[in-house]
């Protein structure tokens, strides 16, 4: 009996193993991981016959320049007023579809990672704005974080990622439209009519991500401030306060959390209330509290730097411009192996050459042309002075 049971159990086990092999295409575990990742698609053969990773930097830079030039053309076509103080809620879907694995390792992991990158980029480009996180699951909305200007508090909440009222969705869309709330949706599956209708009615944008890199590109497009709504685009003065940092040993009641805190915090210059982070609005007197670096970093949205012009490779072989064979920003050579001219760009004002990496860094982070700034700070030497 024992032998028969053992054979039967072994037979069932062998049949189960065969079924699993059939489902997995007869591949071993280590083979399946490579088959799922399709890592061989990221390799190419060079002139010597060796395999090396595909250089996607040129493709990424071309896509980036197309987006930059499109934004510049739309901005130059008409004077567009942008709101520098934004209040943005990020709504994350935590339904059963979030556990799907068409995005590796899962949709939720990809969303959490790219939302974290978006939060950092958003506060870098919108230092006077605030973000709140909302999750939806089983027809219930849950406020993960309140509106705040600290990226770290939102990122910590993302690490512990659980929710819309089940009422009439069309009435909710009309309420959003009436309240002038712009809604944009990025989908990870097939296009949905409700999401597209929501974005169309509220003036937002609806996109469907094709892969992780496309998803990252779509979500980062929402970081720059959009054009202000015409009804609220009236120029008006905003009272702002520049609070002082509290002493390390001081103890006071925080107006944000309504509890006693020691050390870290800021004191409102009008009512002397204490807040934890900047930028924010004082809960007591309603004064907008910011720091001077926050205000200075918002300046570049009013006067954005123009896109650089692409330089033909033949210009780098011109003997009259030998000094332009190195990037003015990082001082690295613009020539490839064998002294072949590489891809580069030039500022339309100062005519200085820059590599592709410096081009992206100047437009996304620095927001000032080093060549133009160097000419601006040059002081003419008076005649007769040594």
mmCIF file of C-alpha atoms in Angstrom:
data_model
loop_
_atom_site.group_PDB
_atom_site.id
_atom_site.type_symbol
_atom_site.label_atom_id
_atom_site.label_comp_id
_atom_site.label_asym_id
_atom_site.label_seq_id
_atom_site.Cartn_x
_atom_site.Cartn_y
_atom_site.Cartn_z
ATOM 1 C CA UNK A 1 0.000 0.000 0.000
ATOM 2 C CA UNK A 2 2.767 2.404 0.902
ATOM 3 C CA UNK A 3 4.567 1.741 -2.355
ATOM 4 C CA UNK A 4 1.390 2.236 -4.381
ATOM 5 C CA UNK A 5 0.573 5.458 -2.513
ATOM 6 C CA UNK A 6 4.128 6.628 -2.967
ATOM 7 C CA UNK A 7 3.993 5.902 -6.696
ATOM 8 C CA UNK A 8 0.634 7.647 -7.003
ATOM 9 C CA UNK A 9 1.894 10.691 -5.142
ATOM 10 C CA UNK A 10 5.073 10.728 -7.171
ATOM 11 C CA UNK A 11 3.048 10.370 -10.341
ATOM 12 C CA UNK A 12 0.831 13.315 -9.382
ATOM 13 C CA UNK A 13 3.887 15.362 -8.529
ATOM 14 C CA UNK A 14 5.500 14.513 -11.846
ATOM 15 C CA UNK A 15 2.287 15.445 -13.692
ATOM 16 C CA UNK A 16 2.143 18.768 -11.822
ATOM 17 C CA UNK A 17 5.749 19.506 -12.741
ATOM 18 C CA UNK A 18 5.003 18.721 -16.386
ATOM 19 C CA UNK A 19 1.979 21.051 -16.318
ATOM 20 C CA UNK A 20 4.118 23.859 -14.862
ATOM 21 C CA UNK A 21 6.759 23.269 -17.532
ATOM 22 C CA UNK A 22 4.082 23.486 -20.219
ATOM 23 C CA UNK A 23 2.781 26.773 -18.792
ATOM 24 C CA UNK A 24 6.306 28.187 -18.625
ATOM 25 C CA UNK A 25 7.213 27.009 -22.114
ATOM 26 C CA UNK A 26 9.559 24.317 -20.825
ATOM 27 C CA UNK A 27 12.047 26.915 -19.515
ATOM 28 C CA UNK A 28 14.045 26.725 -16.336
ATOM 29 C CA UNK A 29 13.643 29.408 -13.672
ATOM 30 C CA UNK A 30 16.814 31.247 -14.668
ATOM 31 C CA UNK A 31 15.762 31.097 -18.329
ATOM 32 C CA UNK A 32 12.304 32.488 -17.581
ATOM 33 C CA UNK A 33 13.758 35.552 -15.874
ATOM 34 C CA UNK A 34 15.780 36.377 -18.987
ATOM 35 C CA UNK A 35 12.819 35.586 -21.258
ATOM 36 C CA UNK A 36 10.575 37.933 -19.263
ATOM 37 C CA UNK A 37 13.111 40.758 -19.195
ATOM 38 C CA UNK A 38 14.156 40.209 -22.865
ATOM 39 C CA UNK A 39 17.553 41.606 -21.946
ATOM 40 C CA UNK A 40 19.057 40.644 -25.303
ATOM 41 C CA UNK A 41 17.044 43.437 -26.937
ATOM 42 C CA UNK A 42 19.234 45.977 -25.096
ATOM 43 C CA UNK A 43 22.422 44.705 -26.827
ATOM 44 C CA UNK A 44 23.926 45.426 -30.203
ATOM 45 C CA UNK A 45 27.014 44.279 -32.087
ATOM 46 C CA UNK A 46 29.783 46.794 -32.627
ATOM 47 C CA UNK A 47 32.326 46.981 -35.480
ATOM 48 C CA UNK A 48 34.655 44.473 -33.806
ATOM 49 C CA UNK A 49 31.897 41.883 -33.397
ATOM 50 C CA UNK A 50 31.523 42.335 -29.632
ATOM 51 C CA UNK A 51 28.218 42.858 -27.863
ATOM 52 C CA UNK A 52 27.658 46.128 -26.054
ATOM 53 C CA UNK A 53 24.595 47.920 -24.616
ATOM 54 C CA UNK A 54 22.556 50.057 -26.983
ATOM 55 C CA UNK A 55 23.202 53.765 -26.443
ATOM 56 C CA UNK A 56 19.756 55.304 -26.046
ATOM 57 C CA UNK A 57 21.032 58.720 -24.968
ATOM 58 C CA UNK A 58 20.767 60.188 -28.474
ATOM 59 C CA UNK A 59 17.192 58.883 -28.863
ATOM 60 C CA UNK A 60 16.211 60.231 -25.447
ATOM 61 C CA UNK A 61 17.783 63.598 -26.224
ATOM 62 C CA UNK A 62 15.917 63.853 -29.540
ATOM 63 C CA UNK A 63 12.603 63.148 -27.801
ATOM 64 C CA UNK A 64 13.442 65.658 -25.076
ATOM 65 C CA UNK A 65 14.313 68.369 -27.601
ATOM 66 C CA UNK A 66 11.034 67.808 -29.479
ATOM 67 C CA UNK A 67 9.054 68.323 -26.268
ATOM 68 C CA UNK A 68 11.151 71.366 -25.326
ATOM 69 C CA UNK A 69 10.729 72.983 -28.741
ATOM 70 C CA UNK A 70 6.984 72.261 -28.770
ATOM 71 C CA UNK A 71 6.601 73.972 -25.376
ATOM 72 C CA UNK A 72 8.704 76.910 -26.579
ATOM 73 C CA UNK A 73 6.647 77.372 -29.767
ATOM 74 C CA UNK A 74 3.367 77.254 -27.866
ATOM 75 C CA UNK A 75 4.685 79.776 -25.338
ATOM 76 C CA UNK A 76 5.940 82.166 -28.032
ATOM 77 C CA UNK A 77 2.729 81.936 -30.056
ATOM 78 C CA UNK A 78 0.881 83.907 -27.395
ATOM 79 C CA UNK A 79 1.631 85.301 -23.989
ATOM 80 C CA UNK A 80 0.635 82.591 -21.526
ATOM 81 C CA UNK A 81 0.239 83.341 -17.860
ATOM 82 C CA UNK A 82 1.180 80.478 -15.553
ATOM 83 C CA UNK A 83 0.158 79.926 -11.987
ATOM 84 C CA UNK A 84 3.245 79.597 -9.806
ATOM 85 C CA UNK A 85 1.256 78.500 -6.739
ATOM 86 C CA UNK A 86 -0.365 75.134 -7.471
ATOM 87 C CA UNK A 87 -2.409 72.771 -5.306
ATOM 88 C CA UNK A 88 -2.141 69.293 -6.783
ATOM 89 C CA UNK A 89 -3.682 66.016 -5.641
ATOM 90 C CA UNK A 90 -2.226 62.742 -6.934
ATOM 91 C CA UNK A 91 -4.881 59.993 -6.975
ATOM 92 C CA UNK A 92 -3.451 56.447 -7.067
ATOM 93 C CA UNK A 93 -5.574 53.432 -8.025
ATOM 94 C CA UNK A 94 -5.032 50.568 -5.553
ATOM 95 C CA UNK A 95 -7.684 48.223 -6.943
ATOM 96 C CA UNK A 96 -7.013 44.632 -7.951
ATOM 97 C CA UNK A 97 -5.618 45.850 -11.281
ATOM 98 C CA UNK A 98 -2.683 47.450 -9.413
ATOM 99 C CA UNK A 99 -1.220 43.987 -8.740
ATOM 100 C CA UNK A 100 -1.027 43.078 -12.441
ATOM 101 C CA UNK A 101 2.490 42.232 -13.601
ATOM 102 C CA UNK A 102 2.439 43.579 -17.170
ATOM 103 C CA UNK A 103 4.733 46.291 -15.742
ATOM 104 C CA UNK A 104 7.580 44.584 -13.904
ATOM 105 C CA UNK A 105 7.728 43.768 -11.063
ATOM 106 C CA UNK A 106 4.124 45.038 -10.723
ATOM 107 C CA UNK A 107 2.059 48.061 -11.647
ATOM 108 C CA UNK A 108 2.028 49.277 -8.052
ATOM 109 C CA UNK A 109 5.822 49.108 -7.737
ATOM 110 C CA UNK A 110 6.300 51.030 -10.991
ATOM 111 C CA UNK A 111 3.712 53.653 -9.989
ATOM 112 C CA UNK A 112 5.246 54.158 -6.527
ATOM 113 C CA UNK A 113 8.759 54.555 -7.944
ATOM 114 C CA UNK A 114 7.759 57.052 -10.634
ATOM 115 C CA UNK A 115 5.407 59.032 -8.369
ATOM 116 C CA UNK A 116 8.343 59.464 -5.986
ATOM 117 C CA UNK A 117 10.449 60.830 -8.865
ATOM 118 C CA UNK A 118 7.544 63.093 -9.886
ATOM 119 C CA UNK A 119 7.143 64.484 -6.345
ATOM 120 C CA UNK A 120 10.815 65.475 -6.218
ATOM 121 C CA UNK A 121 10.673 66.995 -9.717
ATOM 122 C CA UNK A 122 7.401 68.811 -8.941
ATOM 123 C CA UNK A 123 8.792 70.581 -5.880
ATOM 124 C CA UNK A 124 12.001 71.369 -7.743
ATOM 125 C CA UNK A 125 10.017 73.166 -10.475
ATOM 126 C CA UNK A 126 7.167 74.429 -8.262
ATOM 127 C CA UNK A 127 8.726 75.391 -4.918
ATOM 128 C CA UNK A 128 5.705 77.512 -3.924
ATOM 129 C CA UNK A 129 3.186 74.700 -4.512
ATOM 130 C CA UNK A 130 1.729 71.889 -2.433
ATOM 131 C CA UNK A 131 0.850 68.239 -3.085
ATOM 132 C CA UNK A 132 -1.590 65.789 -1.502
ATOM 133 C CA UNK A 133 -1.818 62.015 -2.032
ATOM 134 C CA UNK A 134 -5.138 60.164 -2.325
ATOM 135 C CA UNK A 135 -5.638 56.416 -2.844
ATOM 136 C CA UNK A 136 -8.807 54.729 -4.139
ATOM 137 C CA UNK A 137 -9.877 51.138 -3.524
ATOM 138 C CA UNK A 138 -13.254 49.355 -3.428
ATOM 139 C CA UNK A 139 -15.095 52.595 -4.219
ATOM 140 C CA UNK A 140 -13.654 54.409 -1.195
ATOM 141 C CA UNK A 141 -11.178 57.331 -1.272
ATOM 142 C CA UNK A 142 -8.554 57.590 1.448
ATOM 143 C CA UNK A 143 -6.443 60.699 2.008
ATOM 144 C CA UNK A 144 -2.897 59.383 2.326
ATOM 145 C CA UNK A 145 -1.287 62.793 2.941
ATOM 146 C CA UNK A 146 -2.755 66.290 3.290
ATOM 147 C CA UNK A 147 -1.663 69.210 1.134
ATOM 148 C CA UNK A 148 1.911 70.050 2.066
ATOM 149 C CA UNK A 149 5.148 71.436 0.693
ATOM 150 C CA UNK A 150 7.544 68.793 2.032
ATOM 151 C CA UNK A 151 8.503 66.082 -0.498
ATOM 152 C CA UNK A 152 9.862 63.787 2.207
ATOM 153 C CA UNK A 153 6.504 63.448 3.994
ATOM 154 C CA UNK A 154 4.795 62.352 0.756
ATOM 155 C CA UNK A 155 7.599 59.942 -0.148
ATOM 156 C CA UNK A 156 7.435 58.294 3.282
ATOM 157 C CA UNK A 157 3.684 57.764 2.795
ATOM 158 C CA UNK A 158 4.364 56.143 -0.584
ATOM 159 C CA UNK A 159 6.610 53.596 1.088
ATOM 160 C CA UNK A 160 3.630 52.348 3.146
ATOM 161 C CA UNK A 161 1.138 52.082 0.378
ATOM 162 C CA UNK A 162 -5.494 51.339 0.398
ATOM 163 C CA UNK A 163 -9.760 54.754 -1.653
ATOM 164 C CA UNK A 164 -14.317 58.051 -4.849
ATOM 165 C CA UNK A 165 -17.716 58.092 -3.716
ATOM 166 C CA UNK A 166 -19.717 55.307 -5.392
ATOM 167 C CA UNK A 167 -22.301 57.858 -6.538
ATOM 168 C CA UNK A 168 -23.019 59.111 -10.062
ATOM 169 C CA UNK A 169 -19.655 59.597 -11.794
ATOM 170 C CA UNK A 170 -21.116 62.033 -14.352
ATOM 171 C CA UNK A 171 -22.358 64.324 -11.572
ATOM 172 C CA UNK A 172 -18.895 64.202 -9.982
ATOM 173 C CA UNK A 173 -17.304 65.187 -13.308
ATOM 174 C CA UNK A 174 -19.650 68.166 -13.635
ATOM 175 C CA UNK A 175 -18.840 69.233 -10.061
ATOM 176 C CA UNK A 176 -15.121 69.149 -10.891
ATOM 177 C CA UNK A 177 -15.770 71.213 -14.014
ATOM 178 C CA UNK A 178 -17.874 73.722 -12.051
ATOM 179 C CA UNK A 179 -15.158 74.035 -9.383
ATOM 180 C CA UNK A 180 -12.464 74.683 -12.054
ATOM 181 C CA UNK A 181 -10.510 71.552 -11.081
ATOM 182 C CA UNK A 182 -8.259 70.377 -13.913
ATOM 183 C CA UNK A 183 -8.089 66.549 -13.954
ATOM 184 C CA UNK A 184 -5.498 64.534 -15.900
ATOM 185 C CA UNK A 185 -5.272 60.738 -16.062
ATOM 186 C CA UNK A 186 -2.420 58.376 -16.958
ATOM 187 C CA UNK A 187 -3.697 54.840 -17.570
ATOM 188 C CA UNK A 188 -1.709 51.617 -17.455
ATOM 189 C CA UNK A 189 -4.270 49.533 -19.361
ATOM 190 C CA UNK A 190 -6.689 50.039 -22.265
ATOM 191 C CA UNK A 191 -8.281 53.444 -22.838
ATOM 192 C CA UNK A 192 -11.417 54.069 -20.745
ATOM 193 C CA UNK A 193 -14.269 56.340 -21.856
ATOM 194 C CA UNK A 194 -14.964 57.659 -18.336
ATOM 195 C CA UNK A 195 -11.362 58.768 -17.800
ATOM 196 C CA UNK A 196 -11.183 60.351 -21.251
ATOM 197 C CA UNK A 197 -14.521 62.140 -20.673
ATOM 198 C CA UNK A 198 -13.304 63.418 -17.281
ATOM 199 C CA UNK A 199 -10.132 64.899 -18.792
ATOM 200 C CA UNK A 200 -12.006 66.403 -21.745
ATOM 201 C CA UNK A 201 -14.620 68.109 -19.550
ATOM 202 C CA UNK A 202 -12.126 69.524 -17.037
ATOM 203 C CA UNK A 203 -9.447 70.605 -19.533
ATOM 204 C CA UNK A 204 -6.885 67.988 -18.534
ATOM 205 C CA UNK A 205 -4.986 65.404 -20.575
ATOM 206 C CA UNK A 206 -5.526 61.658 -20.878
ATOM 207 C CA UNK A 207 -2.701 59.289 -21.809
ATOM 208 C CA UNK A 208 -2.065 55.560 -21.772
ATOM 209 C CA UNK A 209 1.466 54.413 -20.896
ATOM 210 C CA UNK A 210 3.041 51.870 -23.246
ATOM 211 C CA UNK A 211 5.873 50.856 -20.919
ATOM 212 C CA UNK A 212 7.702 52.064 -17.809
ATOM 213 C CA UNK A 213 9.872 54.621 -19.615
ATOM 214 C CA UNK A 214 6.807 56.027 -21.392
ATOM 215 C CA UNK A 215 4.964 56.207 -18.064
ATOM 216 C CA UNK A 216 7.849 58.140 -16.495
ATOM 217 C CA UNK A 217 7.871 60.538 -19.449
ATOM 218 C CA UNK A 218 4.103 61.106 -19.221
ATOM 219 C CA UNK A 219 4.043 61.781 -15.481
ATOM 220 C CA UNK A 220 7.019 64.171 -15.572
ATOM 221 C CA UNK A 221 5.249 66.258 -18.237
ATOM 222 C CA UNK A 222 2.870 67.409 -15.484
ATOM 223 C CA UNK A 223 5.688 68.882 -13.374
ATOM 224 C CA UNK A 224 5.978 72.272 -15.188
ATOM 225 C CA UNK A 225 3.123 74.663 -14.335
ATOM 226 C CA UNK A 226 0.317 74.612 -16.941
ATOM 227 C CA UNK A 227 -1.309 77.765 -18.344
ATOM 228 C CA UNK A 228 -3.526 79.487 -15.799
ATOM 229 C CA UNK A 229 -7.295 79.295 -16.218
ATOM 230 C CA UNK A 230 -8.551 82.454 -17.948
ATOM 231 C CA UNK A 231 -11.012 83.363 -15.177
ATOM 232 C CA UNK A 232 -8.264 83.200 -12.535
ATOM 233 C CA UNK A 233 -5.441 84.661 -14.663
ATOM 234 C CA UNK A 234 -6.013 88.176 -13.332
ATOM 235 C CA UNK A 235 -2.786 89.604 -11.944
ATOM 236 C CA UNK A 236 -3.063 90.326 -8.235
ATOM 237 C CA UNK A 237 -0.745 90.811 -5.300
ATOM 238 C CA UNK A 238 -0.220 87.979 -2.826
ATOM 239 C CA UNK A 239 0.925 88.717 0.700
ATOM 240 C CA UNK A 240 3.788 86.453 1.693
ATOM 241 C CA UNK A 241 5.692 86.050 4.911
ATOM 242 C CA UNK A 242 9.262 84.890 5.351
ATOM 243 C CA UNK A 243 9.284 83.050 8.690
ATOM 244 C CA UNK A 244 12.330 82.599 10.888
ATOM 245 C CA UNK A 245 13.625 79.185 11.810
ATOM 246 C CA UNK A 246 12.885 78.274 15.416
ATOM 247 C CA UNK A 247 15.750 77.764 17.857
ATOM 248 C CA UNK A 248 16.935 74.198 18.355
ATOM 249 C CA UNK A 249 16.032 74.129 22.050
ATOM 250 C CA UNK A 250 12.691 75.967 21.838
ATOM 251 C CA UNK A 251 9.411 74.193 22.589
ATOM 252 C CA UNK A 252 6.081 75.412 21.206
ATOM 253 C CA UNK A 253 2.714 74.192 19.937
ATOM 254 C CA UNK A 254 2.746 73.307 16.225
ATOM 255 C CA UNK A 255 -0.324 74.724 14.437
ATOM 256 C CA UNK A 256 -0.115 71.962 11.808
ATOM 257 C CA UNK A 257 -0.303 68.933 14.115
ATOM 258 C CA UNK A 258 -1.657 70.731 17.239
ATOM 259 C CA UNK A 259 0.989 69.225 19.495
ATOM 260 C CA UNK A 260 4.137 70.367 21.291
ATOM 261 C CA UNK A 261 7.372 70.062 19.318
ATOM 262 C CA UNK A 262 10.982 70.861 20.123
ATOM 263 C CA UNK A 263 13.460 72.488 17.761
ATOM 264 C CA UNK A 264 12.636 72.089 14.076
ATOM 265 C CA UNK A 265 9.987 74.538 12.829
ATOM 266 C CA UNK A 266 9.288 78.056 11.602
ATOM 267 C CA UNK A 267 7.595 81.052 13.239
ATOM 268 C CA UNK A 268 4.985 83.067 11.338
ATOM 269 C CA UNK A 269 6.084 86.744 11.226
ATOM 270 C CA UNK A 270 2.477 87.983 11.621
ATOM 271 C CA UNK A 271 0.850 85.903 14.381
ATOM 272 C CA UNK A 272 3.967 84.090 15.749
ATOM 273 C CA UNK A 273 2.353 80.684 15.183
ATOM 274 C CA UNK A 274 4.614 77.718 14.527
ATOM 275 C CA UNK A 275 4.594 75.549 11.389
ATOM 276 C CA UNK A 276 6.647 72.479 10.521
ATOM 277 C CA UNK A 277 7.437 72.923 6.832
ATOM 278 C CA UNK A 278 7.578 75.452 3.992
ATOM 279 C CA UNK A 279 5.879 76.503 1.783
ATOM 280 C CA UNK A 280 2.515 76.430 3.508
ATOM 281 C CA UNK A 281 -0.369 78.644 4.596
ATOM 282 C CA UNK A 282 -0.532 79.713 8.224
ATOM 283 C CA UNK A 283 -3.449 77.945 9.911
ATOM 284 C CA UNK A 284 -3.997 80.910 12.258
ATOM 285 C CA UNK A 285 -3.797 84.098 10.153
ATOM 286 C CA UNK A 286 -3.880 82.648 6.603
ATOM 287 C CA UNK A 287 -0.584 84.245 5.520
ATOM 288 C CA UNK A 288 1.309 82.448 2.720
ATOM 289 C CA UNK A 289 4.635 81.367 4.246
ATOM 290 C CA UNK A 290 7.629 80.806 1.940
ATOM 291 C CA UNK A 291 11.393 81.021 2.047
ATOM 292 C CA UNK A 292 13.460 83.298 -0.175
ATOM 293 C CA UNK A 293 15.095 80.363 -2.072
ATOM 294 C CA UNK A 294 11.602 79.071 -2.914
ATOM 295 C CA UNK A 295 10.620 82.411 -4.364
ATOM 296 C CA UNK A 296 13.862 82.772 -6.328
ATOM 297 C CA UNK A 297 13.558 79.299 -7.847
ATOM 298 C CA UNK A 298 10.140 80.165 -9.309
ATOM 299 C CA UNK A 299 11.635 82.962 -11.409
ATOM 300 C CA UNK A 300 12.707 80.749 -14.315
ATOM 301 C CA UNK A 301 9.096 79.880 -15.202
ATOM 302 C CA UNK A 302 8.468 83.542 -16.047
ATOM 303 C CA UNK A 303 11.500 83.806 -18.345
ATOM 304 C CA UNK A 304 12.376 80.294 -19.600
ATOM 305 C CA UNK A 305 15.646 79.727 -21.442
ATOM 306 C CA UNK A 306 15.246 79.243 -25.202
ATOM 307 C CA UNK A 307 15.984 75.819 -26.753
ATOM 308 C CA UNK A 308 19.514 75.388 -28.078
ATOM 309 C CA UNK A 309 20.170 74.869 -31.797
ATOM 310 C CA UNK A 310 21.611 71.623 -33.112
ATOM 311 C CA UNK A 311 25.149 71.946 -34.511
ATOM 312 C CA UNK A 312 26.008 70.169 -37.787
ATOM 313 C CA UNK A 313 28.944 67.750 -37.291
ATOM 314 C CA UNK A 314 30.856 69.526 -40.059
ATOM 315 C CA UNK A 315 31.175 72.636 -37.872
ATOM 316 C CA UNK A 316 33.405 70.761 -35.415
ATOM 317 C CA UNK A 317 35.938 70.119 -38.211
ATOM 318 C CA UNK A 318 36.238 73.821 -38.989
ATOM 319 C CA UNK A 319 39.802 74.908 -38.065
ATOM 320 C CA UNK A 320 38.575 78.420 -37.209
ATOM 321 C CA UNK A 321 36.561 77.183 -34.219
ATOM 322 C CA UNK A 322 39.011 74.840 -32.503
ATOM 323 C CA UNK A 323 38.025 76.230 -29.116
ATOM 324 C CA UNK A 324 34.469 74.992 -29.699
ATOM 325 C CA UNK A 325 35.496 71.328 -29.776
ATOM 326 C CA UNK A 326 34.917 71.068 -26.031
ATOM 327 C CA UNK A 327 31.661 71.538 -24.149
ATOM 328 C CA UNK A 328 31.529 74.975 -22.523
ATOM 329 C CA UNK A 329 29.680 73.489 -19.556
ATOM 330 C CA UNK A 330 31.572 70.335 -18.523
ATOM 331 C CA UNK A 331 34.735 70.973 -20.588
ATOM 332 C CA UNK A 332 34.538 67.455 -22.064
ATOM 333 C CA UNK A 333 35.482 66.882 -25.698
ATOM 334 C CA UNK A 334 32.699 66.900 -28.275
ATOM 335 C CA UNK A 335 34.592 64.448 -30.501
ATOM 336 C CA UNK A 336 34.030 60.703 -30.470
ATOM 337 C CA UNK A 337 36.641 57.997 -30.916
ATOM 338 C CA UNK A 338 38.840 58.645 -33.948
ATOM 339 C CA UNK A 339 38.231 62.412 -33.681
ATOM 340 C CA UNK A 340 34.839 61.972 -35.294
ATOM 341 C CA UNK A 341 32.443 64.860 -34.589
ATOM 342 C CA UNK A 342 29.679 63.998 -32.142
ATOM 343 C CA UNK A 343 26.252 65.428 -31.471
ATOM 344 C CA UNK A 344 26.123 68.812 -29.750
ATOM 345 C CA UNK A 345 24.033 71.981 -29.496
ATOM 346 C CA UNK A 346 24.751 75.707 -29.378
ATOM 347 C CA UNK A 347 23.127 78.583 -27.528
ATOM 348 C CA UNK A 348 21.441 80.923 -30.051
ATOM 349 C CA UNK A 349 22.628 84.001 -28.086
ATOM 350 C CA UNK A 350 26.214 83.377 -26.963
ATOM 351 C CA UNK A 351 27.004 80.705 -29.635
ATOM 352 C CA UNK A 352 28.736 78.461 -27.074
ATOM 353 C CA UNK A 353 28.700 74.712 -27.721
ATOM 354 C CA UNK A 354 27.290 72.205 -25.217
ATOM 355 C CA UNK A 355 27.046 68.417 -25.081
ATOM 356 C CA UNK A 356 23.719 66.605 -24.870
ATOM 357 C CA UNK A 357 23.937 65.988 -21.110
ATOM 358 C CA UNK A 358 24.650 69.653 -20.373
ATOM 359 C CA UNK A 359 21.783 70.675 -22.653
ATOM 360 C CA UNK A 360 19.319 68.679 -20.538
ATOM 361 C CA UNK A 361 20.881 69.844 -17.267
ATOM 362 C CA UNK A 362 20.748 73.525 -18.300
ATOM 363 C CA UNK A 363 17.083 73.412 -19.340
ATOM 364 C CA UNK A 364 15.764 71.141 -16.587
ATOM 365 C CA UNK A 365 17.826 72.083 -13.522
ATOM 366 C CA UNK A 366 20.048 75.133 -14.014
ATOM 367 C CA UNK A 367 17.652 77.304 -16.084
ATOM 368 C CA UNK A 368 20.515 79.645 -17.026
ATOM 369 C CA UNK A 369 22.988 79.481 -19.904
ATOM 370 C CA UNK A 370 26.589 79.460 -18.535
ATOM 371 C CA UNK A 371 27.847 81.151 -21.713
ATOM 372 C CA UNK A 372 25.381 84.027 -21.494
ATOM 373 C CA UNK A 373 26.021 84.430 -17.759
ATOM 374 C CA UNK A 374 29.799 84.577 -18.318
ATOM 375 C CA UNK A 375 29.394 87.410 -20.842
ATOM 376 C CA UNK A 376 26.968 89.243 -18.574
ATOM 377 C CA UNK A 377 29.392 89.302 -15.643
ATOM 378 C CA UNK A 378 32.399 90.462 -17.684
ATOM 379 C CA UNK A 379 33.370 93.987 -16.641
ATOM 380 C CA UNK A 380 35.086 96.248 -19.197
ATOM 381 C CA UNK A 381 38.506 97.478 -18.158
ATOM 382 C CA UNK A 382 38.897 101.272 -18.314
ATOM 383 C CA UNK A 383 41.735 102.734 -20.394
ATOM 384 C CA UNK A 384 44.893 103.474 -18.457
ATOM 385 C CA UNK A 385 44.216 100.892 -15.720
ATOM 386 C CA UNK A 386 46.624 98.008 -15.209
#
